[in-house]
Amino acid sequence: MKSFTRKSIISTILIGSVVASSAFTTLPITASLNPVAAAASSSFTQFLQDNAPGRTIKTIKSVATVTNVSSTVVLVNKKRNLPSTYAPQDLVVPNIPFSFSGSSPKKQMRKVAATAIEKLFAAAKKDRIDIKAVSGYRSYATQKSIFDRNASIKGEAVANKTSARPGQSEHQTGLAMDISSASAGYDLEQSFGNTKEGKWLKANAPKYGFIIRYGKDQEKLTGYSYEPWHVRYVGVYIAGEITNQKLTLEQYLERSK
């Protein structure tokens, strides 16, 4: 993976806002940094601190609810719920191939993620990798329907290993997309990770700001089984840091308490 220097980080900060792109990581402010670089580093350090798990949660009607819903590093999991009324205000349909035809809300992503995934798919096409998007945004109501159906078939405990309860799904953030390939029958199965398309996705997703959110052997940390098809936008630099250091999003954000 391409390495990132202080200079490249600062350049990105100057191009866009820290909060919007989230493409960086915590950097120490040293005498070697010029005033602009030091200010950018300080701003990003503050950004991570503001988005630390302990500072972005409150109890609403006995439910642990996240407060930074629009952040590109919003942390949603089995202990951190999105409000049932939350829906991103900047959902768009990225110009990428899908495994199904027609219009559907699940073709949508937040604009920043949609722009990034278009670049990811363009790179895949250039490398002759045939992948297609399967499922993006899901509303609270849609996730409830999916979970209830899975729970009725498998039981709640088993269903919750592979399916999120409503309010606990990253798809509701508009920052996640499920991706598959013809070689996997466009199914969302762990076998996708062993295909050439799945291997390409794992190796290249971070270059465009995405992480494999639920990695292999991370089940105890994420709460979910391995999902090689599920990518989550966090920004280029943070994606590189998480991937290179083999961290979960939870572990990365916890460092900025």
PDB file of C-alpha atoms in Angstrom:
ATOM      1  CA  MET A   1       0.000   0.000   0.000  1.00  0.00           C
ATOM      2  CA  LYS A   2       1.106   3.488  -0.780  1.00  0.00           C
ATOM      3  CA  SER A   3       2.694   5.216   2.181  1.00  0.00           C
ATOM      4  CA  PHE A   4       1.473   8.625   3.330  1.00  0.00           C
ATOM      5  CA  THR A   5       3.733  11.426   4.473  1.00  0.00           C
ATOM      6  CA  ARG A   6       3.053  14.497   6.567  1.00  0.00           C
ATOM      7  CA  LYS A   7       3.304  16.559   3.378  1.00  0.00           C
ATOM      8  CA  SER A   8       0.603  14.509   1.621  1.00  0.00           C
ATOM      9  CA  ILE A   9      -1.620  14.681   4.680  1.00  0.00           C
ATOM     10  CA  ILE A  10      -1.300  18.444   4.943  1.00  0.00           C
ATOM     11  CA  SER A  11      -1.981  18.836   1.229  1.00  0.00           C
ATOM     12  CA  THR A  12      -5.206  16.918   1.623  1.00  0.00           C
ATOM     13  CA  ILE A  13      -6.232  19.064   4.558  1.00  0.00           C
ATOM     14  CA  LEU A  14      -5.666  22.184   2.506  1.00  0.00           C
ATOM     15  CA  ILE A  15      -7.785  20.818  -0.334  1.00  0.00           C
ATOM     16  CA  GLY A  16     -10.781  19.881   1.820  1.00  0.00           C
ATOM     17  CA  SER A  17     -11.971  20.149   5.374  1.00  0.00           C
ATOM     18  CA  VAL A  18     -10.753  17.746   7.999  1.00  0.00           C
ATOM     19  CA  VAL A  19     -14.234  16.866   9.151  1.00  0.00           C
ATOM     20  CA  ALA A  20     -15.588  16.215   5.650  1.00  0.00           C
ATOM     21  CA  SER A  21     -12.878  13.940   4.305  1.00  0.00           C
ATOM     22  CA  SER A  22     -11.439  12.314   7.431  1.00  0.00           C
ATOM     23  CA  ALA A  23      -8.475  11.167   5.381  1.00  0.00           C
ATOM     24  CA  PHE A  24      -5.799  11.516   7.995  1.00  0.00           C
ATOM     25  CA  THR A  25      -4.539  10.298  11.344  1.00  0.00           C
ATOM     26  CA  THR A  26      -3.144  11.670  14.562  1.00  0.00           C
ATOM     27  CA  LEU A  27       0.288  13.222  14.123  1.00  0.00           C
ATOM     28  CA  PRO A  28       2.590  14.644  16.776  1.00  0.00           C
ATOM     29  CA  ILE A  29       3.203  18.347  16.517  1.00  0.00           C
ATOM     30  CA  THR A  30       6.957  18.843  16.401  1.00  0.00           C
ATOM     31  CA  ALA A  31       9.361  21.635  15.648  1.00  0.00           C
ATOM     32  CA  SER A  32       9.996  20.050  12.249  1.00  0.00           C
ATOM     33  CA  LEU A  33       6.481  20.957  11.128  1.00  0.00           C
ATOM     34  CA  ASN A  34       5.912  24.398   9.634  1.00  0.00           C
ATOM     35  CA  PRO A  35       3.058  26.515  11.062  1.00  0.00           C
ATOM     36  CA  VAL A  36       0.529  25.332   8.468  1.00  0.00           C
ATOM     37  CA  ALA A  37       1.438  21.684   8.991  1.00  0.00           C
ATOM     38  CA  ALA A  38       1.361  22.081  12.764  1.00  0.00           C
ATOM     39  CA  ALA A  39      -2.072  23.705  12.602  1.00  0.00           C
ATOM     40  CA  ALA A  40      -3.390  20.935  10.370  1.00  0.00           C
ATOM     41  CA  SER A  41      -1.969  18.244  12.627  1.00  0.00           C
ATOM     42  CA  SER A  42      -3.501  19.919  15.653  1.00  0.00           C
ATOM     43  CA  SER A  43      -6.874  20.193  13.906  1.00  0.00           C
ATOM     44  CA  PHE A  44      -6.899  16.535  13.021  1.00  0.00           C
ATOM     45  CA  THR A  45      -5.881  15.516  16.522  1.00  0.00           C
ATOM     46  CA  GLN A  46      -8.848  17.519  17.779  1.00  0.00           C
ATOM     47  CA  PHE A  47     -11.083  15.907  15.155  1.00  0.00           C
ATOM     48  CA  LEU A  48     -10.201  12.425  16.374  1.00  0.00           C
ATOM     49  CA  GLN A  49     -10.669  13.441  19.983  1.00  0.00           C
ATOM     50  CA  ASP A  50     -14.074  14.927  19.187  1.00  0.00           C
ATOM     51  CA  ASN A  51     -15.053  11.643  17.535  1.00  0.00           C
ATOM     52  CA  ALA A  52     -13.662   9.371  20.248  1.00  0.00           C
ATOM     53  CA  PRO A  53     -16.202   6.702  21.274  1.00  0.00           C
ATOM     54  CA  GLY A  54     -16.507   7.981  24.832  1.00  0.00           C
ATOM     55  CA  ARG A  55     -17.392  11.471  23.644  1.00  0.00           C
ATOM     56  CA  THR A  56     -19.951  10.516  21.007  1.00  0.00           C
ATOM     57  CA  ILE A  57     -22.528   8.514  22.937  1.00  0.00           C
ATOM     58  CA  LYS A  58     -25.500   9.301  25.117  1.00  0.00           C
ATOM     59  CA  THR A  59     -28.398   7.308  26.506  1.00  0.00           C
ATOM     60  CA  ILE A  60     -31.760   8.086  24.959  1.00  0.00           C
ATOM     61  CA  LYS A  61     -34.736   6.117  26.299  1.00  0.00           C
ATOM     62  CA  SER A  62     -32.351   3.466  27.658  1.00  0.00           C
ATOM     63  CA  VAL A  63     -30.601   3.098  24.277  1.00  0.00           C
ATOM     64  CA  ALA A  64     -26.893   3.954  23.835  1.00  0.00           C
ATOM     65  CA  THR A  65     -27.149   6.361  20.912  1.00  0.00           C
ATOM     66  CA  VAL A  66     -24.353   7.918  18.852  1.00  0.00           C
ATOM     67  CA  THR A  67     -24.240  11.700  18.669  1.00  0.00           C
ATOM     68  CA  ASN A  68     -21.882  12.231  15.706  1.00  0.00           C
ATOM     69  CA  VAL A  69     -24.217  10.696  13.131  1.00  0.00           C
ATOM     70  CA  SER A  70     -22.907  12.721  10.179  1.00  0.00           C
ATOM     71  CA  SER A  71     -19.208  12.117  10.829  1.00  0.00           C
ATOM     72  CA  THR A  72     -17.329   9.969   8.329  1.00  0.00           C
ATOM     73  CA  VAL A  73     -15.854   8.078  11.277  1.00  0.00           C
ATOM     74  CA  VAL A  74     -19.127   7.536  13.127  1.00  0.00           C
ATOM     75  CA  LEU A  75     -18.828   4.277  15.055  1.00  0.00           C
ATOM     76  CA  VAL A  76     -21.916   2.075  14.872  1.00  0.00           C
ATOM     77  CA  ASN A  77     -21.985  -1.396  16.401  1.00  0.00           C
ATOM     78  CA  LYS A  78     -23.929  -3.597  18.823  1.00  0.00           C
ATOM     79  CA  LYS A  79     -23.276  -1.163  21.655  1.00  0.00           C
ATOM     80  CA  ARG A  80     -23.722   2.069  19.694  1.00  0.00           C
ATOM     81  CA  ASN A  81     -27.029   2.767  17.949  1.00  0.00           C
ATOM     82  CA  LEU A  82     -28.081   5.280  15.323  1.00  0.00           C
ATOM     83  CA  PRO A  83     -31.361   7.086  16.030  1.00  0.00           C
ATOM     84  CA  SER A  84     -34.311   5.371  14.357  1.00  0.00           C
ATOM     85  CA  THR A  85     -35.123   8.659  12.617  1.00  0.00           C
ATOM     86  CA  TYR A  86     -31.645   9.208  11.169  1.00  0.00           C
ATOM     87  CA  ALA A  87     -31.195   9.313   7.404  1.00  0.00           C
ATOM     88  CA  PRO A  88     -28.231  11.015   5.666  1.00  0.00           C
ATOM     89  CA  GLN A  89     -29.145  14.221   3.863  1.00  0.00           C
ATOM     90  CA  ASP A  90     -26.634  13.846   1.016  1.00  0.00           C
ATOM     91  CA  LEU A  91     -27.467  10.428  -0.430  1.00  0.00           C
ATOM     92  CA  VAL A  92     -26.673   9.957  -4.111  1.00  0.00           C
ATOM     93  CA  VAL A  93     -26.363   7.010  -6.492  1.00  0.00           C
ATOM     94  CA  PRO A  94     -22.731   6.435  -7.492  1.00  0.00           C
ATOM     95  CA  ASN A  95     -21.971   5.778 -11.145  1.00  0.00           C
ATOM     96  CA  ILE A  96     -20.895   2.158 -10.707  1.00  0.00           C
ATOM     97  CA  PRO A  97     -22.269  -1.206 -11.885  1.00  0.00           C
ATOM     98  CA  PHE A  98     -24.796  -2.951  -9.635  1.00  0.00           C
ATOM     99  CA  SER A  99     -25.757  -6.605  -9.447  1.00  0.00           C
ATOM    100  CA  PHE A 100     -29.401  -5.702 -10.046  1.00  0.00           C
ATOM    101  CA  SER A 101     -31.333  -3.349 -12.282  1.00  0.00           C
ATOM    102  CA  GLY A 102     -33.872  -0.661 -11.570  1.00  0.00           C
ATOM    103  CA  SER A 103     -33.925   2.055  -8.943  1.00  0.00           C
ATOM    104  CA  SER A 104     -33.552   1.273  -5.257  1.00  0.00           C
ATOM    105  CA  PRO A 105     -32.505   3.106  -2.087  1.00  0.00           C
ATOM    106  CA  LYS A 106     -29.796   0.477  -1.597  1.00  0.00           C
ATOM    107  CA  LYS A 107     -27.958   1.922  -4.589  1.00  0.00           C
ATOM    108  CA  GLN A 108     -27.346   5.080  -2.584  1.00  0.00           C
ATOM    109  CA  MET A 109     -24.388   6.255  -0.532  1.00  0.00           C
ATOM    110  CA  ARG A 110     -23.417   9.536   1.054  1.00  0.00           C
ATOM    111  CA  LYS A 111     -21.813  11.802  -1.524  1.00  0.00           C
ATOM    112  CA  VAL A 112     -18.262  11.601  -0.140  1.00  0.00           C
ATOM    113  CA  ALA A 113     -18.407   7.795  -0.120  1.00  0.00           C
ATOM    114  CA  ALA A 114     -20.080   7.651  -3.532  1.00  0.00           C
ATOM    115  CA  THR A 115     -17.314   9.743  -5.085  1.00  0.00           C
ATOM    116  CA  ALA A 116     -14.681   7.486  -3.528  1.00  0.00           C
ATOM    117  CA  ILE A 117     -16.335   4.245  -4.597  1.00  0.00           C
ATOM    118  CA  GLU A 118     -16.538   5.468  -8.181  1.00  0.00           C
ATOM    119  CA  LYS A 119     -12.748   5.766  -8.124  1.00  0.00           C
ATOM    120  CA  LEU A 120     -12.445   2.304  -6.579  1.00  0.00           C
ATOM    121  CA  PHE A 121     -14.567   0.745  -9.317  1.00  0.00           C
ATOM    122  CA  ALA A 122     -12.672   2.642 -12.010  1.00  0.00           C
ATOM    123  CA  ALA A 123      -9.431   1.165 -10.668  1.00  0.00           C
ATOM    124  CA  ALA A 124     -10.970  -2.314 -10.661  1.00  0.00           C
ATOM    125  CA  LYS A 125     -12.042  -1.936 -14.288  1.00  0.00           C
ATOM    126  CA  LYS A 126      -8.544  -0.774 -15.235  1.00  0.00           C
ATOM    127  CA  ASP A 127      -7.140  -3.900 -13.570  1.00  0.00           C
ATOM    128  CA  ARG A 128      -9.761  -6.050 -15.353  1.00  0.00           C
ATOM    129  CA  ILE A 129     -11.469  -6.930 -12.100  1.00  0.00           C
ATOM    130  CA  ASP A 130     -15.215  -7.393 -12.547  1.00  0.00           C
ATOM    131  CA  ILE A 131     -17.011  -6.418  -9.355  1.00  0.00           C
ATOM    132  CA  LYS A 132     -20.498  -5.079  -8.758  1.00  0.00           C
ATOM    133  CA  ALA A 133     -22.212  -3.284  -5.908  1.00  0.00           C
ATOM    134  CA  VAL A 134     -24.935  -5.242  -4.138  1.00  0.00           C
ATOM    135  CA  SER A 135     -26.262  -3.179  -1.243  1.00  0.00           C
ATOM    136  CA  GLY A 136     -25.570   0.309   0.103  1.00  0.00           C
ATOM    137  CA  TYR A 137     -27.882   2.517   2.161  1.00  0.00           C
ATOM    138  CA  ARG A 138     -30.613   0.943   4.254  1.00  0.00           C
ATOM    139  CA  SER A 139     -33.094   2.805   6.394  1.00  0.00           C
ATOM    140  CA  TYR A 140     -33.839   1.831   9.986  1.00  0.00           C
ATOM    141  CA  ALA A 141     -37.149   0.325   8.836  1.00  0.00           C
ATOM    142  CA  THR A 142     -35.492  -1.711   6.081  1.00  0.00           C
ATOM    143  CA  GLN A 143     -32.868  -3.061   8.475  1.00  0.00           C
ATOM    144  CA  LYS A 144     -35.599  -4.014  10.942  1.00  0.00           C
ATOM    145  CA  SER A 145     -37.374  -5.983   8.231  1.00  0.00           C
ATOM    146  CA  ILE A 146     -34.149  -7.768   7.234  1.00  0.00           C
ATOM    147  CA  PHE A 147     -33.195  -8.632  10.805  1.00  0.00           C
ATOM    148  CA  ASP A 148     -36.675  -9.788  11.767  1.00  0.00           C
ATOM    149  CA  ARG A 149     -36.761 -12.105   8.752  1.00  0.00           C
ATOM    150  CA  ASN A 150     -33.340 -13.575   9.521  1.00  0.00           C
ATOM    151  CA  ALA A 151     -34.223 -13.965  13.196  1.00  0.00           C
ATOM    152  CA  SER A 152     -37.426 -15.834  12.319  1.00  0.00           C
ATOM    153  CA  ILE A 153     -35.394 -18.298  10.268  1.00  0.00           C
ATOM    154  CA  LYS A 154     -32.220 -18.677  12.338  1.00  0.00           C
ATOM    155  CA  GLY A 155     -33.120 -17.365  15.769  1.00  0.00           C
ATOM    156  CA  GLU A 156     -32.011 -13.958  17.073  1.00  0.00           C
ATOM    157  CA  ALA A 157     -28.625 -15.017  18.462  1.00  0.00           C
ATOM    158  CA  VAL A 158     -27.506 -16.703  15.252  1.00  0.00           C
ATOM    159  CA  ALA A 159     -28.967 -13.968  13.045  1.00  0.00           C
ATOM    160  CA  ASN A 160     -27.096 -11.272  14.958  1.00  0.00           C
ATOM    161  CA  LYS A 161     -23.734 -12.781  14.027  1.00  0.00           C
ATOM    162  CA  THR A 162     -24.263 -11.840  10.390  1.00  0.00           C
ATOM    163  CA  SER A 163     -27.099  -9.345  10.472  1.00  0.00           C
ATOM    164  CA  ALA A 164     -27.348  -6.107  12.447  1.00  0.00           C
ATOM    165  CA  ARG A 165     -30.310  -5.141  14.532  1.00  0.00           C
ATOM    166  CA  PRO A 166     -32.063  -1.957  13.379  1.00  0.00           C
ATOM    167  CA  GLY A 167     -30.069   1.086  14.444  1.00  0.00           C
ATOM    168  CA  GLN A 168     -26.863  -0.947  14.623  1.00  0.00           C
ATOM    169  CA  SER A 169     -26.206  -1.264  10.891  1.00  0.00           C
ATOM    170  CA  GLU A 170     -23.446   0.657   9.113  1.00  0.00           C
ATOM    171  CA  HIS A 171     -25.649   0.672   6.039  1.00  0.00           C
ATOM    172  CA  GLN A 172     -27.878   3.246   7.728  1.00  0.00           C
ATOM    173  CA  THR A 173     -24.909   5.655   7.796  1.00  0.00           C
ATOM    174  CA  GLY A 174     -24.721   5.702   4.000  1.00  0.00           C
ATOM    175  CA  LEU A 175     -20.985   5.018   4.233  1.00  0.00           C
ATOM    176  CA  ALA A 176     -21.025   1.259   3.570  1.00  0.00           C
ATOM    177  CA  MET A 177     -21.444  -0.882   0.466  1.00  0.00           C
ATOM    178  CA  ASP A 178     -21.594  -4.626  -0.047  1.00  0.00           C
ATOM    179  CA  ILE A 179     -19.654  -5.757  -3.117  1.00  0.00           C
ATOM    180  CA  SER A 180     -19.499  -9.109  -4.901  1.00  0.00           C
ATOM    181  CA  SER A 181     -18.652 -10.691  -8.242  1.00  0.00           C
ATOM    182  CA  ALA A 182     -19.960 -13.127 -10.815  1.00  0.00           C
ATOM    183  CA  SER A 183     -17.397 -15.662  -9.580  1.00  0.00           C
ATOM    184  CA  ALA A 184     -19.241 -15.640  -6.242  1.00  0.00           C
ATOM    185  CA  GLY A 185     -22.675 -15.575  -7.863  1.00  0.00           C
ATOM    186  CA  TYR A 186     -23.045 -12.006  -6.594  1.00  0.00           C
ATOM    187  CA  ASP A 187     -23.789 -13.578  -3.224  1.00  0.00           C
ATOM    188  CA  LEU A 188     -22.556 -12.145   0.063  1.00  0.00           C
ATOM    189  CA  GLU A 189     -20.600 -15.156   1.225  1.00  0.00           C
ATOM    190  CA  GLN A 190     -17.221 -15.561   2.914  1.00  0.00           C
ATOM    191  CA  SER A 191     -16.027 -17.478  -0.154  1.00  0.00           C
ATOM    192  CA  PHE A 192     -15.886 -14.115  -1.957  1.00  0.00           C
ATOM    193  CA  GLY A 193     -12.736 -13.379   0.033  1.00  0.00           C
ATOM    194  CA  ASN A 194     -10.969 -16.252  -1.742  1.00  0.00           C
ATOM    195  CA  THR A 195     -11.827 -15.077  -5.251  1.00  0.00           C
ATOM    196  CA  LYS A 196      -9.453 -12.909  -7.261  1.00  0.00           C
ATOM    197  CA  GLU A 197     -12.029 -10.131  -7.018  1.00  0.00           C
ATOM    198  CA  GLY A 198     -12.260 -10.424  -3.256  1.00  0.00           C
ATOM    199  CA  LYS A 199      -8.496 -10.422  -2.894  1.00  0.00           C
ATOM    200  CA  TRP A 200      -8.235  -7.365  -5.144  1.00  0.00           C
ATOM    201  CA  LEU A 201     -10.862  -5.544  -3.097  1.00  0.00           C
ATOM    202  CA  LYS A 202      -9.043  -6.217   0.163  1.00  0.00           C
ATOM    203  CA  ALA A 203      -5.726  -5.016  -1.268  1.00  0.00           C
ATOM    204  CA  ASN A 204      -7.053  -1.915  -2.996  1.00  0.00           C
ATOM    205  CA  ALA A 205     -10.038  -0.636  -1.003  1.00  0.00           C
ATOM    206  CA  PRO A 206      -7.864   1.356   1.467  1.00  0.00           C
ATOM    207  CA  LYS A 207      -6.305   3.344  -1.398  1.00  0.00           C
ATOM    208  CA  TYR A 208      -9.720   4.873  -1.967  1.00  0.00           C
ATOM    209  CA  GLY A 209     -10.736   5.354   1.661  1.00  0.00           C
ATOM    210  CA  PHE A 210     -12.459   2.056   2.446  1.00  0.00           C
ATOM    211  CA  ILE A 211     -11.777  -0.679   4.972  1.00  0.00           C
ATOM    212  CA  ILE A 212     -13.007  -4.257   5.141  1.00  0.00           C
ATOM    213  CA  ARG A 213     -15.063  -3.438   8.210  1.00  0.00           C
ATOM    214  CA  TYR A 214     -15.522  -6.951   9.568  1.00  0.00           C
ATOM    215  CA  GLY A 215     -12.199  -8.678   9.071  1.00  0.00           C
ATOM    216  CA  LYS A 216     -11.216 -12.290   9.473  1.00  0.00           C
ATOM    217  CA  ASP A 217     -10.444 -13.267  13.081  1.00  0.00           C
ATOM    218  CA  GLN A 218     -11.889  -9.959  14.335  1.00  0.00           C
ATOM    219  CA  GLU A 219     -15.266 -11.335  15.357  1.00  0.00           C
ATOM    220  CA  LYS A 220     -14.701 -10.785  19.075  1.00  0.00           C
ATOM    221  CA  LEU A 221     -13.785  -7.150  18.428  1.00  0.00           C
ATOM    222  CA  THR A 222     -16.449  -6.222  15.870  1.00  0.00           C
ATOM    223  CA  GLY A 223     -19.257  -8.489  17.048  1.00  0.00           C
ATOM    224  CA  TYR A 224     -19.833  -9.855  13.542  1.00  0.00           C
ATOM    225  CA  SER A 225     -18.580 -12.718  11.429  1.00  0.00           C
ATOM    226  CA  TYR A 226     -16.014 -12.127   8.690  1.00  0.00           C
ATOM    227  CA  GLU A 227     -17.513 -10.157   5.780  1.00  0.00           C
ATOM    228  CA  PRO A 228     -15.019  -9.747   2.918  1.00  0.00           C
ATOM    229  CA  TRP A 229     -17.743  -8.064   0.845  1.00  0.00           C
ATOM    230  CA  HIS A 230     -18.575  -5.217   3.253  1.00  0.00           C
ATOM    231  CA  VAL A 231     -16.532  -2.045   2.759  1.00  0.00           C
ATOM    232  CA  ARG A 232     -16.884   1.081   4.880  1.00  0.00           C
ATOM    233  CA  TYR A 233     -15.675   4.563   3.967  1.00  0.00           C
ATOM    234  CA  VAL A 234     -13.473   6.292   6.570  1.00  0.00           C
ATOM    235  CA  GLY A 235     -11.106   8.357   4.374  1.00  0.00           C
ATOM    236  CA  VAL A 236      -7.858   7.431   2.654  1.00  0.00           C
ATOM    237  CA  TYR A 237      -5.352   8.015   5.428  1.00  0.00           C
ATOM    238  CA  ILE A 238      -7.387   6.442   8.191  1.00  0.00           C
ATOM    239  CA  ALA A 239      -8.152   3.453   5.956  1.00  0.00           C
ATOM    240  CA  GLY A 240      -4.425   3.019   5.380  1.00  0.00           C
ATOM    241  CA  GLU A 241      -3.656   3.230   9.080  1.00  0.00           C
ATOM    242  CA  ILE A 242      -6.357   0.741  10.069  1.00  0.00           C
ATOM    243  CA  THR A 243      -5.366  -1.717   7.354  1.00  0.00           C
ATOM    244  CA  ASN A 244      -1.593  -1.495   7.830  1.00  0.00           C
ATOM    245  CA  GLN A 245      -1.883  -1.878  11.585  1.00  0.00           C
ATOM    246  CA  LYS A 246      -4.549  -4.619  11.310  1.00  0.00           C
ATOM    247  CA  LEU A 247      -6.941  -2.751  13.572  1.00  0.00           C
ATOM    248  CA  THR A 248     -10.701  -2.570  13.764  1.00  0.00           C
ATOM    249  CA  LEU A 249     -12.421   0.805  13.543  1.00  0.00           C
ATOM    250  CA  GLU A 250     -13.207   0.419  17.236  1.00  0.00           C
ATOM    251  CA  GLN A 251      -9.537  -0.011  18.136  1.00  0.00           C
ATOM    252  CA  TYR A 252      -8.435   2.912  15.991  1.00  0.00           C
ATOM    253  CA  LEU A 253     -10.910   5.370  17.464  1.00  0.00           C
ATOM    254  CA  GLU A 254     -10.331   4.194  21.029  1.00  0.00           C
ATOM    255  CA  ARG A 255      -6.759   5.464  20.788  1.00  0.00           C
ATOM    256  CA  SER A 256      -8.054   9.046  20.767  1.00  0.00           C
ATOM    257  CA  LYS A 257      -9.819   9.072  24.122  1.00  0.00           C
TER     258      LYS A 257
END
